[in-house]
Amino acid sequence: MAKSSNLDAFDIQILRELRQNGRISLQDLSERVGLSPTPVARRLRQLEEGGIVTGYCALIDEVALGYEVSVFVSVQLDKQVDVSLDQFENAIQTFPEVVDCWLMTGNRDYLLRVATTGLAAFETFLTGKLTKVPGVANIESSIPLRRVKSGVARTP
């Protein structure tokens, strides 16, 4: 069950319910999708084994923890060769401020979402860490004003 085309209406409903509440009990999940717990457990196991459900986590309010500023940062490397990409990606893994990092197409190589306690902390991250990563040629930052839509994952 590796492709969404193999999913039926019950699988899709299971995914939608899990997206809303990853801690839902098997009993409650079965009641919501209209199947008994045994087939729901089997379907859930298949979704996990098929790589569609990749894990479970808590959604954390970054602002409540003091990380009030998110900044989107586009990074361009001086060379787009495997060694440079690997070096950059390894450095990014060590920076707790980087919440998301995407390898991109277009005129920038990476797009990061950085969460900090404020603009001063972002400046410290930018000048003390990101600009010091070997191979970084250009950085462009954008500060979001407000989140219009938020989601965990798209489901069919």
Coordinates of N, CA, C and O in Angstrom, one line a residue:
M1 N 0.8 -1.2 0.0 CA 0.0 0.0 0.0 C 0.9 1.2 0.0 O 0.9 2.0 0.9
A2 N 1.6 1.5 -1.0 CA 2.6 2.6 -1.1 C 2.0 3.8 -1.8 O 2.6 4.9 -1.7
K3 N 0.9 3.6 -2.5 CA 0.4 4.7 -3.3 C -1.0 5.1 -2.9 O -1.8 4.3 -2.4
S4 N -1.3 6.4 -3.0 CA -2.6 6.8 -2.5 C -3.7 6.3 -3.4 O -4.9 6.2 -2.9
S5 N -3.4 5.8 -4.6 CA -4.4 5.3 -5.5 C -4.9 3.9 -4.9 O -6.0 3.5 -5.3
N6 N -4.2 3.3 -4.0 CA -4.6 2.0 -3.4 C -5.4 2.2 -2.2 O -5.9 1.3 -1.6
L7 N -5.6 3.5 -1.8 CA -6.4 3.8 -0.6 C -7.9 3.8 -0.9 O -8.3 4.3 -1.9
D8 N -8.7 3.2 0.0 CA -10.1 3.3 -0.1 C -10.7 4.3 0.8 O -9.9 5.0 1.5
A9 N -12.0 4.5 0.9 CA -12.6 5.5 1.7 C -12.3 5.3 3.2 O -12.1 6.3 3.9
F10 N -12.2 4.1 3.6 CA -11.9 3.9 5.1 C -10.4 4.3 5.4 O -10.2 5.0 6.4
D11 N -9.5 4.0 4.5 CA -8.1 4.4 4.7 C -8.0 5.9 4.7 O -7.3 6.5 5.6
I12 N -8.7 6.6 3.8 CA -8.6 8.0 3.8 C -9.2 8.6 5.0 O -8.7 9.6 5.6
Q13 N -10.3 8.1 5.5 CA -10.9 8.6 6.7 C -10.0 8.3 7.9 O -9.9 9.2 8.8
I14 N -9.3 7.2 8.0 CA -8.4 7.0 9.1 C -7.3 8.0 9.0 O -6.9 8.6 10.1
L15 N -6.7 8.3 7.8 CA -5.7 9.3 7.7 C -6.2 10.7 8.2 O -5.5 11.4 8.9
R16 N -7.4 11.0 7.8 CA -8.0 12.4 8.2 C -8.2 12.4 9.7 O -7.9 13.5 10.3
E17 N -8.6 11.4 10.3 CA -8.8 11.4 11.7 C -7.5 11.5 12.5 O -7.3 12.2 13.4
L18 N -6.5 10.7 12.0 CA -5.1 10.8 12.6 C -4.5 12.2 12.4 O -3.8 12.7 13.3
R19 N -4.8 12.8 11.3 CA -4.2 14.2 11.1 C -4.8 15.1 12.1 O -4.1 16.0 12.6
Q20 N -6.1 14.9 12.5 CA -6.7 15.8 13.5 C -6.3 15.5 14.9 O -6.1 16.3 15.8
N21 N -6.0 14.1 15.2 CA -5.7 13.7 16.5 C -4.8 12.4 16.4 O -5.4 11.3 16.4
G22 N -3.5 12.6 16.5 CA -2.6 11.4 16.4 C -2.7 10.5 17.6 O -2.1 9.4 17.6
R23 N -3.3 11.0 18.7 CA -3.4 10.2 19.9 C -4.7 9.5 20.1 O -5.0 9.0 21.2
I24 N -5.5 9.6 19.1 CA -6.9 8.9 19.2 C -6.7 7.5 19.5 O -5.8 6.8 19.0
S25 N -7.6 7.0 20.4 CA -7.5 5.5 20.7 C -8.0 4.7 19.5 O -8.8 5.2 18.7
L26 N -7.6 3.5 19.4 CA -8.1 2.6 18.4 C -9.6 2.4 18.4 O -10.3 2.4 17.4
Q27 N -10.2 2.4 19.6 CA -11.6 2.3 19.8 C -12.3 3.5 19.2 O -13.3 3.4 18.4
D28 N -11.8 4.7 19.6 CA -12.5 5.9 19.1 C -12.3 6.0 17.6 O -13.2 6.5 16.9
L29 N -11.1 5.7 17.1 CA -10.8 5.7 15.6 C -11.8 4.8 14.9 O -12.4 5.2 13.9
S30 N -12.0 3.6 15.4 CA -12.9 2.7 14.8 C -14.3 3.2 14.8 O -15.0 3.0 13.8
E31 N -14.7 3.8 15.8 CA -16.1 4.4 15.9 C -16.3 5.5 14.9 O -17.3 5.6 14.2
R32 N -15.2 6.3 14.7 CA -15.3 7.5 13.8 C -15.3 7.0 12.3 O -15.9 7.7 11.5
V33 N -14.6 5.9 12.0 CA -14.6 5.5 10.6 C -15.6 4.4 10.3 O -15.8 4.1 9.1
G34 N -16.3 3.9 11.3 CA -17.4 2.9 11.0 C -16.9 1.5 10.8 O -17.6 0.8 10.1
L35 N -15.8 1.1 11.4 CA -15.3 -0.2 11.3 C -14.9 -0.7 12.7 O -14.7 0.1 13.6
S36 N -14.9 -2.0 12.9 CA -14.5 -2.5 14.2 C -13.0 -2.3 14.4 O -12.3 -2.1 13.5
P37 N -12.5 -2.4 15.7 CA -11.1 -2.1 16.0 C -10.1 -3.0 15.2 O -9.1 -2.5 14.8
T38 N -10.5 -4.3 15.0 CA -9.5 -5.2 14.4 C -9.2 -4.8 13.0 O -8.0 -4.7 12.6
P39 N -10.2 -4.5 12.1 CA -9.8 -4.1 10.8 C -9.1 -2.7 10.7 O -8.3 -2.4 9.9
V40 N -9.5 -1.8 11.7 CA -8.9 -0.5 11.7 C -7.4 -0.7 12.1 O -6.5 0.0 11.5
A41 N -7.1 -1.5 13.1 CA -5.7 -1.8 13.5 C -4.9 -2.4 12.3 O -3.8 -2.0 12.1
R42 N -5.5 -3.3 11.6 CA -4.9 -3.9 10.4 C -4.6 -2.8 9.3 O -3.5 -2.7 8.8
R43 N -5.6 -2.0 9.1 CA -5.4 -0.9 8.1 C -4.3 0.1 8.5 O -3.5 0.5 7.7
L44 N -4.4 0.4 9.8 CA -3.4 1.4 10.3 C -2.0 0.8 10.2 O -1.0 1.5 9.8
R45 N -1.8 -0.5 10.5 CA -0.5 -1.2 10.4 C 0.0 -1.1 8.9 O 1.1 -0.9 8.6
Q46 N -1.0 -1.4 8.0 CA -0.6 -1.3 6.6 C -0.2 0.1 6.1 O 0.7 0.2 5.3
L47 N -0.9 1.1 6.7 CA -0.5 2.5 6.3 C 0.9 2.8 6.9 O 1.6 3.5 6.2
E48 N 1.2 2.3 8.0 CA 2.5 2.5 8.6 C 3.6 1.7 7.8 O 4.6 2.3 7.4
E49 N 3.3 0.5 7.6 CA 4.3 -0.4 6.8 C 4.5 0.1 5.4 O 5.6 0.0 4.8
G50 N 3.4 0.7 4.8 CA 3.5 1.2 3.4 C 4.2 2.6 3.4 O 4.3 3.1 2.3
G51 N 4.5 3.2 4.5 CA 5.2 4.4 4.5 C 4.3 5.6 4.3 O 4.8 6.8 4.1
I52 N 3.0 5.4 4.5 CA 2.1 6.6 4.4 C 2.0 7.3 5.7 O 2.1 8.5 5.8
V53 N 1.8 6.5 6.8 CA 1.9 7.1 8.1 C 3.4 6.9 8.6 O 3.8 5.7 8.7
T54 N 4.1 8.0 8.7 CA 5.5 7.9 9.0 C 5.9 8.1 10.4 O 7.1 7.9 10.8
G55 N 5.0 8.4 11.3 CA 5.2 8.6 12.7 C 4.1 9.4 13.3 O 3.2 9.8 12.7
Y56 N 4.3 9.7 14.6 CA 3.4 10.4 15.4 C 4.1 11.4 16.3 O 5.2 11.1 16.8
C57 N 3.6 12.6 16.4 CA 4.2 13.6 17.2 C 3.2 14.6 17.8 O 2.1 14.6 17.4
A58 N 3.7 15.4 18.8 CA 2.9 16.4 19.3 C 3.1 17.7 18.5 O 4.2 18.0 18.1
L59 N 2.1 18.5 18.3 CA 2.2 19.8 17.7 C 2.5 20.8 18.8 O 1.7 20.8 19.8
I60 N 3.5 21.5 18.7 CA 4.0 22.4 19.7 C 3.9 23.8 19.3 O 4.2 24.2 18.2
D61 N 3.3 24.7 20.2 CA 3.2 26.1 19.9 C 4.5 26.8 20.2 O 4.9 26.9 21.3
E62 N 5.2 27.1 19.1 CA 6.6 27.7 19.2 C 6.5 29.1 20.0 O 7.4 29.4 20.8
V63 N 5.5 29.8 19.8 CA 5.3 31.1 20.4 C 5.2 30.9 21.9 O 5.8 31.7 22.7
A64 N 4.5 29.9 22.4 CA 4.3 29.7 23.8 C 5.7 29.3 24.4 O 5.8 29.5 25.6
L65 N 6.6 28.8 23.6 CA 7.9 28.5 24.1 C 8.9 29.6 24.0 O 10.1 29.5 24.4
G66 N 8.4 30.7 23.5 CA 9.3 31.9 23.4 C 9.9 32.1 22.0 O 10.6 33.1 21.8
Y67 N 9.6 31.3 21.1 CA 10.1 31.4 19.7 C 9.1 32.2 18.9 O 8.4 31.6 18.1
E68 N 9.1 33.5 19.1 CA 8.1 34.4 18.5 C 8.3 34.8 17.1 O 7.4 35.3 16.5
V69 N 9.5 34.6 16.6 CA 9.8 35.1 15.2 C 10.2 33.9 14.4 O 11.1 33.1 14.7
S70 N 9.4 33.8 13.3 CA 9.8 32.8 12.2 C 10.3 33.6 11.0 O 9.8 34.7 10.7
V71 N 11.4 33.2 10.4 CA 11.9 33.8 9.2 C 12.2 32.8 8.2 O 12.7 31.7 8.4
F72 N 11.7 33.1 6.9 CA 12.0 32.2 5.8 C 13.3 32.7 5.2 O 13.5 33.9 4.9
V73 N 14.3 31.8 5.0 CA 15.6 32.2 4.5 C 15.9 31.4 3.3 O 15.9 30.1 3.3
S74 N 16.2 32.1 2.2 CA 16.6 31.4 0.9 C 18.1 31.5 0.9 O 18.7 32.5 1.2
V75 N 18.7 30.3 0.6 CA 20.2 30.2 0.5 C 20.6 29.8 -0.8 O 20.1 28.8 -1.4
Q76 N 21.6 30.5 -1.3 CA 22.2 30.0 -2.6 C 23.7 29.7 -2.3 O 24.4 30.4 -1.6
L77 N 24.1 28.5 -2.8 CA 25.5 28.1 -2.6 C 26.3 28.5 -3.8 O 25.8 28.8 -4.9
D78 N 27.6 28.6 -3.5 CA 28.5 29.0 -4.6 C 28.7 27.9 -5.7 O 29.0 28.1 -6.8
K79 N 28.5 26.6 -5.3 CA 28.6 25.5 -6.2 C 27.4 24.5 -5.9 O 27.2 24.2 -4.7
Q80 N 26.8 24.0 -6.9 CA 25.7 23.0 -6.7 C 26.3 21.6 -7.0 O 25.7 20.9 -7.8
V81 N 27.3 21.2 -6.3 CA 27.9 19.9 -6.4 C 27.6 19.1 -5.2 O 27.3 19.7 -4.1
D82 N 27.6 17.8 -5.3 CA 27.2 16.9 -4.2 C 28.0 17.2 -2.9 O 27.4 17.3 -1.8
V83 N 29.2 17.5 -3.0 CA 30.0 17.8 -1.8 C 29.5 19.0 -1.1 O 29.4 19.1 0.2
S84 N 29.2 20.1 -1.8 CA 28.7 21.3 -1.3 C 27.3 21.1 -0.6 O 27.0 21.7 0.4
L85 N 26.5 20.4 -1.4 CA 25.1 20.2 -0.8 C 25.2 19.4 0.5 O 24.5 19.7 1.4
D86 N 26.0 18.3 0.5 CA 26.2 17.5 1.7 C 26.7 18.3 2.8 O 26.2 18.2 4.0
Q87 N 27.7 19.1 2.6 CA 28.3 20.0 3.6 C 27.3 20.9 4.2 O 27.2 21.1 5.4
F88 N 26.5 21.6 3.4 CA 25.5 22.5 3.8 C 24.4 21.7 4.6 O 24.1 22.2 5.7
E89 N 23.9 20.6 4.1 CA 22.9 19.9 4.8 C 23.3 19.3 6.1 O 22.6 19.3 7.1
N90 N 24.6 18.9 6.2 CA 25.1 18.4 7.5 C 25.2 19.6 8.5 O 24.9 19.4 9.7
A91 N 25.6 20.8 8.1 CA 25.7 21.9 9.0 C 24.3 22.3 9.5 O 24.1 22.5 10.7
I92 N 23.3 22.3 8.6 CA 21.9 22.6 8.9 C 21.4 21.7 10.0 O 20.6 22.1 10.9
Q93 N 21.7 20.4 9.9 CA 21.2 19.5 10.9 C 21.7 19.8 12.3 O 21.0 19.4 13.3
T94 N 22.7 20.6 12.5 CA 23.2 21.0 13.8 C 22.6 22.2 14.4 O 22.9 22.6 15.5
F95 N 21.8 22.9 13.6 CA 21.2 24.2 14.0 C 19.8 24.0 14.5 O 18.9 23.9 13.7
P96 N 19.6 24.1 15.8 CA 18.2 23.9 16.3 C 17.3 25.0 15.9 O 16.0 24.8 15.8
E97 N 17.8 26.2 15.5 CA 16.9 27.3 15.0 C 16.2 26.9 13.7 O 15.2 27.5 13.4
V98 N 16.8 26.0 12.9 CA 16.2 25.7 11.6 C 15.2 24.6 11.8 O 15.5 23.5 12.2
V99 N 13.9 24.9 11.6 CA 12.8 24.0 11.8 C 12.6 23.2 10.6 O 12.4 22.0 10.7
D100 N 12.7 23.8 9.4 CA 12.5 23.1 8.1 C 13.6 23.5 7.2 O 14.0 24.7 7.2
C101 N 14.0 22.6 6.3 CA 14.9 22.9 5.3 C 14.6 22.1 4.1 O 14.4 20.9 4.1
W102 N 14.4 22.8 2.9 CA 14.1 22.2 1.7 C 15.1 22.5 0.6 O 15.5 23.7 0.4
L103 N 15.5 21.5 -0.1 CA 16.3 21.7 -1.3 C 15.3 22.1 -2.4 O 14.3 21.5 -2.6
M104 N 15.7 23.2 -3.1 CA 14.7 23.8 -4.0 C 15.2 23.8 -5.5 O 16.4 23.7 -5.7
T105 N 14.3 24.0 -6.4 CA 14.6 24.3 -7.8 C 14.6 25.9 -7.9 O 14.2 26.6 -7.0
G106 N 15.0 26.4 -9.0 CA 15.0 27.8 -9.2 C 16.3 28.5 -8.9 O 17.4 27.8 -8.9
N107 N 16.3 29.8 -8.6 CA 17.5 30.5 -8.4 C 18.1 30.4 -7.0 O 19.2 31.0 -6.7
R108 N 17.4 29.7 -6.1 CA 18.0 29.5 -4.7 C 18.1 28.0 -4.5 O 17.3 27.2 -5.1
D109 N 19.1 27.6 -3.7 CA 19.3 26.2 -3.5 C 18.5 25.6 -2.4 O 18.0 24.5 -2.4
Y110 N 18.3 26.4 -1.3 CA 17.6 25.9 -0.1 C 16.6 27.0 0.4 O 16.9 28.2 0.3
L111 N 15.5 26.5 1.0 CA 14.6 27.4 1.7 C 14.5 26.8 3.1 O 14.2 25.6 3.3
L112 N 14.8 27.7 4.1 CA 14.7 27.3 5.5 C 13.6 28.1 6.2 O 13.3 29.2 5.8
R113 N 13.0 27.5 7.2 CA 12.2 28.2 8.2 C 13.0 28.2 9.5 O 13.3 27.1 10.0
V114 N 13.3 29.4 10.0 CA 14.1 29.5 11.2 C 13.2 30.1 12.2 O 12.5 31.1 12.0
A115 N 13.2 29.5 13.4 CA 12.4 30.0 14.5 C 13.3 30.5 15.7 O 14.1 29.7 16.1
T116 N 13.1 31.8 16.1 CA 14.0 32.3 17.1 C 13.1 33.1 18.1 O 11.9 33.4 17.9
T117 N 13.8 33.6 19.2 CA 13.1 34.3 20.2 C 12.8 35.8 19.8 O 12.0 36.4 20.5
G118 N 13.5 36.2 18.8 CA 13.3 37.6 18.3 C 14.2 37.9 17.2 O 15.1 37.1 16.8
L119 N 14.2 39.1 16.7 CA 15.1 39.5 15.6 C 16.5 39.6 16.0 O 17.4 39.2 15.2
A120 N 16.8 39.9 17.3 CA 18.2 39.9 17.7 C 18.8 38.5 17.7 O 19.9 38.2 17.3
A121 N 18.0 37.5 18.1 CA 18.4 36.1 18.1 C 18.5 35.6 16.7 O 19.4 34.8 16.4
F122 N 17.6 36.1 15.8 CA 17.8 35.7 14.4 C 19.1 36.3 13.8 O 19.8 35.6 13.1
E123 N 19.4 37.5 14.2 CA 20.6 38.1 13.7 C 21.9 37.3 14.2 O 22.8 37.1 13.4
T124 N 21.8 36.9 15.4 CA 22.9 36.1 16.0 C 23.0 34.8 15.2 O 24.2 34.4 14.9
F125 N 21.9 34.2 14.9 CA 21.9 32.9 14.1 C 22.5 33.2 12.8 O 23.4 32.5 12.3
L126 N 22.0 34.2 12.1 CA 22.4 34.5 10.7 C 23.9 34.8 10.7 O 24.6 34.2 9.9
T127 N 24.4 35.7 11.5 CA 25.8 36.2 11.4 C 26.7 35.2 12.1 O 27.9 35.1 11.7
G128 N 26.3 34.5 13.1 CA 27.2 33.6 13.9 C 27.2 32.2 13.4 O 28.1 31.4 13.7
K129 N 26.2 31.8 12.6 CA 26.1 30.4 12.2 C 26.0 30.3 10.7 O 26.8 29.7 10.0
L130 N 24.8 30.8 10.2 CA 24.5 30.5 8.8 C 25.5 31.1 7.8 O 25.9 30.4 6.8
T131 N 26.0 32.3 8.0 CA 26.9 32.9 7.1 C 28.3 32.2 7.2 O 29.1 32.4 6.3
K132 N 28.5 31.5 8.2 CA 29.8 30.8 8.4 C 29.9 29.4 7.8 O 30.9 28.8 7.8
V133 N 28.8 28.9 7.3 CA 28.7 27.6 6.6 C 29.5 27.7 5.3 O 29.2 28.6 4.5
P134 N 30.5 26.9 5.1 CA 31.3 27.0 3.9 C 30.4 26.8 2.7 O 29.5 25.9 2.7
G135 N 30.6 27.5 1.6 CA 29.9 27.4 0.4 C 28.7 28.3 0.3 O 28.1 28.4 -0.8
V136 N 28.2 28.9 1.3 CA 27.1 29.8 1.3 C 27.5 31.1 0.5 O 28.4 31.8 0.9
A137 N 26.8 31.4 -0.6 CA 27.2 32.5 -1.4 C 26.2 33.7 -1.3 O 26.6 34.8 -1.3
N138 N 24.9 33.4 -1.0 CA 23.9 34.4 -1.0 C 22.8 34.0 0.0 O 22.4 32.8 0.0
I139 N 22.3 34.9 0.8 CA 21.2 34.7 1.7 C 20.2 35.8 1.5 O 20.5 36.9 1.5
E140 N 18.9 35.4 1.5 CA 17.8 36.3 1.4 C 16.8 35.9 2.5 O 16.3 34.8 2.5
S141 N 16.4 36.9 3.3 CA 15.5 36.6 4.4 C 14.1 37.3 4.2 O 14.1 38.4 3.7
S142 N 13.1 36.6 4.6 CA 11.7 37.2 4.5 C 11.0 36.9 5.8 O 11.0 35.7 6.3
I143 N 10.4 37.9 6.4 CA 9.7 37.8 7.6 C 8.2 37.7 7.4 O 7.6 38.6 6.8
P144 N 7.5 36.6 7.8 CA 6.1 36.5 7.5 C 5.4 37.4 8.5 O 5.8 37.6 9.7
L145 N 4.3 38.0 8.0 CA 3.5 38.9 8.9 C 2.4 38.1 9.7 O 2.2 38.4 10.8
R146 N 1.8 37.1 9.0 CA 0.8 36.3 9.7 C 0.6 35.0 8.9 O 0.7 35.0 7.7
R147 N 0.3 34.0 9.6 CA 0.0 32.7 9.0 C -1.4 32.6 8.6 O -2.3 32.9 9.3
V148 N -1.6 32.4 7.3 CA -2.9 32.4 6.7 C -3.6 31.0 6.8 O -4.7 30.8 7.0
K149 N -2.7 29.9 6.6 CA -3.2 28.6 6.7 C -2.1 27.7 7.3 O -0.9 27.9 7.0
S150 N -2.5 26.7 8.0 CA -1.5 25.8 8.6 C -2.0 24.4 8.5 O -3.2 24.1 8.7
G151 N -1.1 23.5 8.2 CA -1.5 22.1 8.1 C -0.4 21.2 8.5 O 0.8 21.6 8.5
V152 N -0.7 20.0 8.7 CA 0.3 19.0 9.1 C 0.7 18.2 7.8 O 1.9 18.0 7.5
A153 N -0.3 17.8 7.1 CA -0.1 17.0 5.9 C -1.4 17.1 5.0 O -2.5 17.2 5.6
R154 N -1.2 16.9 3.7 CA -2.4 16.9 2.9 C -2.8 15.5 2.8 O -2.0 14.5 2.6
T155 N -4.1 15.3 2.8 CA -4.7 13.9 2.6 C -5.7 14.0 1.5 O -6.2 15.0 1.1
P156 N -5.9 12.8 0.9 CA -6.9 12.8 -0.2 C -8.3 13.1 0.2 O -8.6 13.1 1.4

